[in-house]
Structures are given as structure tokens and as C-alpha cells.
Amino acid sequence: MDPFEDTLRRLRESFRAGRTRPAEFRVTQLKGLGRFLQENKQLLQEALARDLRKGVFESEVSEFSISQGEINLALRNLKAWMKDEKAAKNLATQLDSAFIRKEPYGLVLIIAPWNYPLNLILVPLVGALAAGNCVVLKPSEISQSTGKVLVEVLPRYLDQSCFAVVLGGPEEAGQLLEHKFDYIFFTGSPRVGKIVMAAAAKHLTPVTLELGGKNPCYVDDDCDPQTVANRVAFFRYFNAGQSDGSDRYIAPTVLVDVQETEPVMQEEIFGPILPIVNVRSLDEAIDFINRREKPLALYAFSNSRQVVQQVLQRTSSGGFCGNDGFMHLTLASLPFGGVGASGMGSYHGKFSFDTFSHHRACLLRRPGLEKIYSIRYPPYSLRNLRVLLMAMETRSCTLL
């Protein structure tokens, strides 16, 4: 028997009934999500400590504050985001109404990883709820304590006819992916991302894939070593000391004189390990970066603005930060997402709302004025063709 069929049917029926579309409903769900965070902070903190040995400082910075900030931003801006967006018109449509309407996709699936088990499930959830979708959340089976809170407590704060949390490992995730969703948002490894994308392709379901990989950091000779050491150590060792499932933890480690072919350079590292590869020049560093898959993030440290700009201009990555680590992630005004093997699509702030919205092209024409519009109909003439082509030119026109 399919364990998900009844739940998915319930959610689909709610969406078809239009329950999630009104702005008031979306606001209620977002406020409920905010109350969940505020009223269960201690419970969630304890779960994060059990799952990841994550302290209060790291939890506050990387989990709670970012999630709550996204909720607050969506609540402040929801009505503006939902408004129809006026579109430019040509001469042929000057008397008409042209606009882009943001519609919810329908039933969306959000699959989250274990390393930021609140942030990476709640931030996309904010976008999905704000856009008016019904949502299924699938937390990682590795962060079990956090997943338990999400499945047992979060549904009390949201409309359960439009929202569900499901648990399970790879087998259950595979069963879930056999179903048709209207959008899938996945955060995890490139290997599993390919599985998710293949499953989505069977139903022609659009996806956002937030994948990982190696995130290079170039350190120029012209820099302050202590400043760079402080900043690199902070962002590289932040959220570190993850369990490998056997309650064994790794101390912060720096590997020097690492060769490109060594195993530590082949896969994303989930632990406090910093490999250092020596290069002779900026050109060699850029060549090293460009030979590999496009990263989710790229960092460059130098006192020279020109050097930082060179790295930015001559490479490609999902995000870029000069003279610091992941601080660009703290800005909801910037999209977060990968490119190439590090993913597709983006989110954070309004970008999350847009990700979970279908942008519907709309043109409302007048029922009359048939004599003007009849220039399109046969019998065709060269004169009518010239007039029609001129009227259809994509340039902004204003009637005085």
C-alpha cells in the first residue's frame, strides 16, 4: 500500500478548491510558521544539539535568525509580491491590458539535507507558502531529532489540509518521487540530485536543485594573513564537527601542499578540514578553478580590488564573495543557488516567492474595435502587412 497516496490526495483537493490562494490565508500560514520557531526554540535547540552538537551561537546565526528573517520579509512584502506586474505594450496592444500574474504551482515537494536541518527546509517553505502552494516537507533521515520535531510539532501551526511532513530514508524518498508533483525543490548532493531530476522528468515537473561540491577560495599574496586566517577559519569551520554516525568527531584540520588529484579534492567535505593547494600566480589559480565543475560559491581574498575583480570576471559560480566567506548568504536581496553541477534555480527573499510561482503571461483585449483588428484577416495585402508589422514592433509606445 502506498503510504503517501491519501496525504497527497488531501493536499491536491485543497489546492484545487483554491484554499491557498487568498493573501489572508498565506499570511496566516507564515505567521504560524513564525510562532512555531518562537514557541519551540528551546525544543529545536536541543534537537540541533543532539543531531549536530550545534551550539546556541551557531544555531541562532545559521538556523533561527535566517529563517525568522525570511518569514518577516515575506509578511512585509507579500501583497506587493502578489500584485500583477505590468508589461510593456506595442502599438497593436495599446488599448489592452498586459501583465504578469504570479500563480502558485500547486503541490510542491521540498526535500532537505541534514547539515542545516531547519534553515534548509524552512527557508524554501517560506517561499512555497508565500506563493500559495500546498507543501510536502521531507526532512533528512540523518537529522532525526530535528525531523521528529518537524513532523510532530510543525503541523499544529499550519493548515494540515494544505501541508504535511513525511519522514523516511532513501526507500521512502524513492516512493515519494514516484508521485507527480507540480514543483520539486531539492537540497543535497549532485548524485541524489540526478535521481530527483530523473524522477521529476517522468512527470515533466520543474525543479530547483541546490547541490554542493567544492567551493574554492583564492588567497592572494597581497593580503593581511591574520585577517584572512580569521575569516577563512570562521566560515570553513562554522557548523563543523559533524557526526559520521558513530559519535566520532574530527578536530579542525589544515592540509598543506595538497595535490589536485588527491581524494580530499574530489568530493565535498562535510567536516572541519581545510585543504590548501599552492599556485604560482593568479592565472594558475583561475585555470585551476575553471578546469573543475562550477562551484556553488567562490571566494577571493586580496588587498587589490583589481585582483578580486579578475577572479569575479574570469570565473563562474553560483555566488561570489570578495574578502570574506559566506556573508552573501545573509542578504535576502541576493539569490542563492548554483550553476552547472552545483545546481539550478535560486531562492531567498523574493527569489523564493518567484521560484515557487508560475509567471503567467496575460493579455486582456477589448471585445470591440473589430474594424481596427481586422487588418490581420485575409485577404492579405502588402499594405496591411507593413502596418501590422509596425504595430507589432517590440517598442514602448504611449498614446497622448
XYZ file of C-alpha atoms in Angstrom:
400
model
C 0.000 0.000 0.000
C 1.265 3.471 -0.886
C 1.933 5.347 2.402
C 1.674 8.782 0.761
C -1.356 8.482 -1.506
C -4.029 9.694 0.946
C -1.929 12.624 2.133
C -1.140 13.807 -1.388
C -4.783 13.432 -2.457
C -5.906 15.570 0.506
C -3.436 18.308 -0.365
C -4.333 18.282 -4.060
C -8.026 18.603 -3.257
C -7.312 21.603 -1.033
C -5.319 23.301 -3.760
C -7.964 22.673 -6.403
C -10.545 24.176 -4.063
C -8.495 27.397 -4.049
C -7.842 27.306 -0.312
C -4.229 28.523 -0.507
C -4.737 31.368 -2.980
C -6.028 34.277 -0.829
C -3.371 36.571 0.651
C -5.039 36.273 4.056
C -4.532 32.506 4.083
C -0.872 32.853 3.140
C -0.309 35.441 5.878
C -1.903 33.114 8.441
C 0.426 30.264 7.442
C 3.521 32.475 7.559
C 2.566 33.812 10.993
C 2.011 30.239 12.158
C 5.476 29.312 10.937
C 6.906 32.239 12.880
C 5.108 31.139 16.056
C 6.464 27.620 15.582
C 10.015 28.988 15.640
C 9.434 31.294 18.596
C 7.430 28.949 20.812
C 9.613 25.878 20.222
C 13.050 27.456 20.173
C 14.345 25.517 23.172
C 12.985 22.244 21.796
C 14.560 22.889 18.408
C 17.853 23.968 20.002
C 18.018 20.699 21.917
C 17.255 18.747 18.741
C 20.019 20.535 16.834
C 22.445 19.824 19.668
C 21.562 16.113 19.586
C 21.767 15.870 15.805
C 24.846 18.003 15.151
C 26.232 19.108 18.528
C 25.359 22.571 17.295
C 25.805 25.307 19.918
C 23.493 28.241 20.651
C 25.585 30.761 18.700
C 25.732 28.698 15.504
C 22.063 27.720 15.773
C 20.996 31.318 16.221
C 23.110 32.601 13.331
C 22.612 29.814 10.800
C 19.174 28.412 11.624
C 16.816 30.641 13.627
C 17.680 34.204 12.599
C 17.819 33.473 8.858
C 14.541 31.526 8.932
C 12.742 34.164 11.005
C 14.164 36.926 8.812
C 12.730 35.256 5.703
C 9.309 34.971 7.368
C 9.341 38.636 8.397
C 10.406 39.762 4.921
C 7.636 37.736 3.260
C 4.997 39.105 5.634
C 6.095 42.699 4.979
C 6.146 42.311 1.201
C 3.609 39.608 0.369
C 0.912 41.841 -1.100
C 3.452 43.679 -3.260
C 4.929 40.381 -4.474
C 1.468 39.047 -5.342
C 0.472 42.103 -7.386
C 0.162 41.729 -11.131
C 3.266 43.082 -12.837
C 2.521 45.453 -15.699
C 4.166 44.590 -19.002
C 5.282 46.920 -21.799
C 2.997 47.055 -24.831
C 3.415 47.652 -28.542
C 1.193 49.801 -30.747
C -1.085 46.846 -31.532
C -1.927 46.351 -27.837
C -2.029 49.934 -26.581
C -5.718 49.725 -25.716
C -5.303 46.403 -23.916
C -4.102 45.284 -20.504
C -0.810 43.335 -20.447
C 0.528 41.921 -17.197
C 2.301 39.022 -15.499
C 0.315 37.176 -12.842
C 2.164 35.160 -10.199
C 0.314 31.895 -9.738
C 1.098 29.070 -7.303
C 2.272 25.872 -8.991
C 0.087 23.606 -6.869
C 1.507 20.743 -4.822
C 5.224 21.167 -4.185
C 7.778 18.863 -2.578
C 10.720 20.179 -0.540
C 13.500 17.691 0.256
C 16.088 18.938 2.754
C 19.538 17.752 3.901
C 20.906 17.174 7.407
C 23.630 19.812 7.803
C 21.316 22.831 8.303
C 18.136 20.902 9.085
C 15.993 23.942 9.964
C 17.290 26.641 7.626
C 17.365 24.479 4.503
C 13.795 23.263 4.989
C 12.072 26.356 6.432
C 13.530 28.989 4.089
C 12.200 27.299 0.933
C 8.964 26.583 2.844
C 8.512 30.329 3.374
C 8.665 30.872 -0.392
C 6.297 27.990 -1.116
C 3.704 29.193 1.407
C 4.007 32.830 0.350
C 3.418 31.803 -3.274
C 0.213 29.975 -2.281
C 1.207 26.338 -2.747
C 0.324 23.186 -0.853
C 3.543 21.694 0.511
C 5.053 18.339 1.427
C 8.240 18.559 3.501
C 10.741 15.700 3.562
C 13.457 16.274 6.211
C 16.664 14.261 6.177
C 16.561 10.901 7.957
C 20.042 11.686 9.353
C 18.996 14.681 11.491
C 16.425 12.541 13.311
C 15.779 14.741 16.343
C 15.043 17.830 14.263
C 12.926 15.755 11.885
C 10.906 14.444 14.849
C 10.083 17.997 15.962
C 9.126 18.965 12.426
C 6.768 16.020 11.953
C 5.201 16.151 15.433
C 5.031 19.872 16.199
C 5.135 21.973 13.000
C 1.788 20.692 11.597
C 0.000 22.143 14.661
C 0.895 25.616 13.413
C -0.123 25.180 9.771
C -3.281 24.156 7.915
C -2.999 20.365 7.702
C -5.312 20.217 4.697
C -2.593 22.061 2.762
C 0.624 20.968 4.438
C 2.345 17.732 5.501
C 5.691 16.478 6.806
C 6.812 12.956 5.872
C 9.764 11.015 7.251
C 11.873 8.212 5.856
C 15.131 7.271 4.206
C 16.104 6.656 0.577
C 13.424 3.981 0.054
C 10.601 6.243 1.233
C 12.029 9.187 -0.724
C 12.020 6.999 -3.832
C 8.351 6.101 -3.270
C 7.515 9.768 -2.771
C 9.244 10.742 -6.011
C 7.133 8.284 -7.969
C 4.195 10.646 -7.436
C 3.523 13.645 -9.619
C 4.297 16.994 -8.005
C 3.904 20.406 -9.582
C 7.327 21.553 -8.354
C 10.237 19.880 -6.547
C 12.846 21.732 -4.502
C 15.829 19.597 -3.528
C 18.928 20.395 -1.478
C 21.634 17.751 -1.306
C 24.387 16.014 -3.238
C 24.793 16.074 -7.029
C 24.431 12.267 -7.047
C 20.985 12.343 -5.430
C 20.111 15.492 -7.365
C 20.377 13.482 -10.586
C 17.972 10.882 -9.141
C 15.488 13.610 -8.187
C 15.747 15.244 -11.612
C 15.227 11.920 -13.402
C 12.111 11.227 -11.311
C 10.783 14.727 -11.986
C 11.395 14.327 -15.711
C 8.916 11.425 -15.862
C 6.156 13.902 -14.977
C 7.733 16.970 -16.641
C 7.927 18.524 -13.176
C 10.122 21.636 -12.853
C 12.861 21.510 -10.227
C 15.211 23.647 -8.221
C 18.375 21.748 -7.323
C 20.600 23.206 -4.608
C 23.662 20.983 -4.844
C 27.111 21.012 -3.312
C 30.651 20.429 -4.471
C 33.979 22.132 -3.838
C 33.899 25.886 -3.136
C 37.333 27.358 -3.966
C 38.874 30.229 -2.039
C 41.744 32.150 -3.665
C 44.145 33.928 -1.282
C 46.414 36.465 -2.963
C 49.961 37.286 -1.832
C 48.814 40.885 -1.325
C 46.678 40.435 1.773
C 46.823 40.568 5.560
C 47.488 36.939 6.615
C 45.874 37.271 10.046
C 42.674 38.797 8.666
C 42.411 36.091 6.012
C 43.141 33.367 8.583
C 40.413 34.714 10.884
C 37.794 34.908 8.155
C 38.632 31.646 6.394
C 38.747 29.740 9.697
C 35.371 31.190 10.674
C 33.489 30.216 7.536
C 35.320 26.932 6.921
C 34.908 25.614 10.461
C 31.465 27.064 11.086
C 28.870 24.324 11.674
C 31.720 21.790 11.762
C 32.352 18.664 13.845
C 29.514 16.688 12.218
C 28.968 13.140 13.398
C 29.657 10.365 10.920
C 27.062 8.222 12.658
C 29.466 6.715 15.186
C 29.748 9.650 17.608
C 33.283 10.335 16.450
C 34.206 13.951 15.764
C 37.078 15.484 13.822
C 39.191 18.326 15.184
C 39.731 21.348 12.885
C 42.444 20.311 10.429
C 44.529 22.111 7.794
C 46.086 20.045 4.991
C 49.029 21.728 3.242
C 50.677 21.094 -0.136
C 47.625 19.156 -1.330
C 47.687 17.894 -4.925
C 44.697 18.297 -7.235
C 44.422 14.528 -7.759
C 44.195 13.614 -4.057
C 40.871 12.173 -2.753
C 40.234 15.154 -0.473
C 39.985 17.333 -3.610
C 37.416 15.120 -5.352
C 34.346 15.314 -3.087
C 32.600 17.902 -0.934
C 33.947 17.756 2.623
C 31.426 17.610 5.483
C 33.810 18.287 8.321
C 36.329 20.858 9.612
C 39.056 20.088 7.065
C 40.747 22.803 5.015
C 42.964 21.590 2.126
C 45.450 24.158 0.771
C 46.724 23.951 -2.807
C 49.682 26.151 -3.713
C 49.611 28.083 -7.019
C 52.281 30.261 -8.610
C 50.034 33.004 -9.979
C 46.505 34.368 -10.279
C 46.293 32.915 -13.788
C 47.145 29.463 -12.489
C 44.522 29.795 -9.750
C 41.839 30.810 -12.238
C 42.822 27.970 -14.558
C 42.566 25.541 -11.607
C 39.053 26.819 -10.795
C 37.870 26.738 -14.406
C 39.073 23.163 -15.010
C 36.653 21.922 -12.385
C 32.856 21.928 -12.108
C 31.265 25.330 -11.461
C 31.043 25.774 -7.675
C 28.116 26.859 -5.528
C 30.285 29.635 -4.094
C 33.668 31.158 -4.857
C 35.788 33.392 -2.602
C 38.763 35.665 -3.294
C 40.951 37.496 -0.767
C 43.243 40.360 -1.796
C 44.037 43.930 -0.861
C 43.879 44.643 -4.589
C 40.406 45.357 -5.891
C 41.659 44.527 -9.386
C 42.643 41.004 -8.321
C 39.226 40.348 -6.768
C 37.564 41.708 -9.912
C 39.755 39.467 -12.106
C 38.600 36.365 -10.215
C 34.989 37.522 -10.459
C 35.153 38.298 -14.187
C 37.081 35.234 -15.329
C 35.195 32.517 -13.444
C 31.625 31.309 -12.940
C 29.916 30.216 -9.715
C 26.536 30.265 -8.033
C 27.632 33.041 -5.678
C 30.773 35.100 -5.092
C 32.188 36.916 -2.089
C 35.313 39.046 -2.082
C 37.403 39.221 1.086
C 35.072 37.086 3.188
C 33.273 33.775 3.295
C 29.566 33.035 3.090
C 28.340 36.514 4.137
C 26.499 36.895 0.819
C 24.075 34.274 2.164
C 22.874 36.720 4.808
C 21.391 39.051 2.175
C 17.835 38.153 1.172
C 18.274 40.684 -1.638
C 20.704 38.271 -3.367
C 19.630 34.977 -4.979
C 21.194 31.837 -3.530
C 21.703 28.986 -5.961
C 24.156 27.042 -8.042
C 25.135 26.810 -11.684
C 26.086 23.730 -13.679
C 26.956 20.820 -11.388
C 26.289 22.935 -8.269
C 22.613 23.239 -9.113
C 19.905 25.130 -10.933
C 17.425 27.734 -9.770
C 17.723 30.038 -6.771
C 15.895 31.278 -3.701
C 15.998 33.601 -0.624
C 13.718 36.603 -0.177
C 11.592 37.457 -3.204
C 13.596 34.966 -5.245
C 11.953 32.206 -3.163
C 8.491 33.585 -3.937
C 9.348 33.745 -7.639
C 10.792 30.211 -7.617
C 7.528 28.768 -6.325
C 5.338 30.926 -8.625
C 4.360 30.367 -12.228
C 4.702 33.674 -14.063
C 1.606 33.683 -16.243
C 1.619 35.939 -19.307
C -1.751 37.703 -19.578
C -3.274 39.993 -22.216
C -6.848 41.252 -21.844
C -8.239 42.664 -25.107
C -11.356 44.696 -25.789
C -14.308 42.830 -27.312
C -14.992 45.659 -29.782
C -12.802 47.653 -32.216
C -13.083 44.857 -34.778
C -12.505 47.211 -37.695
C -9.046 48.027 -36.355
C -8.190 44.420 -35.587
C -9.478 43.138 -38.940
C -6.197 44.211 -40.568
C -4.929 40.749 -39.510
C -7.510 38.842 -41.514
C -7.403 37.721 -45.171
C -7.441 38.727 -47.934
C -3.875 39.829 -47.155
C -2.191 42.831 -48.742
C 1.318 44.277 -48.667
C -0.005 47.487 -47.136
C -1.772 45.653 -44.302
C 1.349 43.566 -43.678
C 3.516 46.683 -43.327
C 1.044 48.299 -40.914
C 0.729 45.098 -38.862
C 4.487 44.598 -38.579
C 4.963 48.196 -37.488
C 2.210 47.825 -34.877
C 3.796 44.623 -33.529
C 7.296 46.043 -33.075
C 8.528 45.493 -29.547
C 8.998 49.073 -28.509
C 7.372 51.081 -25.789
C 4.511 53.197 -27.072
C 2.400 55.772 -25.283
C -0.826 57.310 -26.505
C -1.052 61.016 -25.636
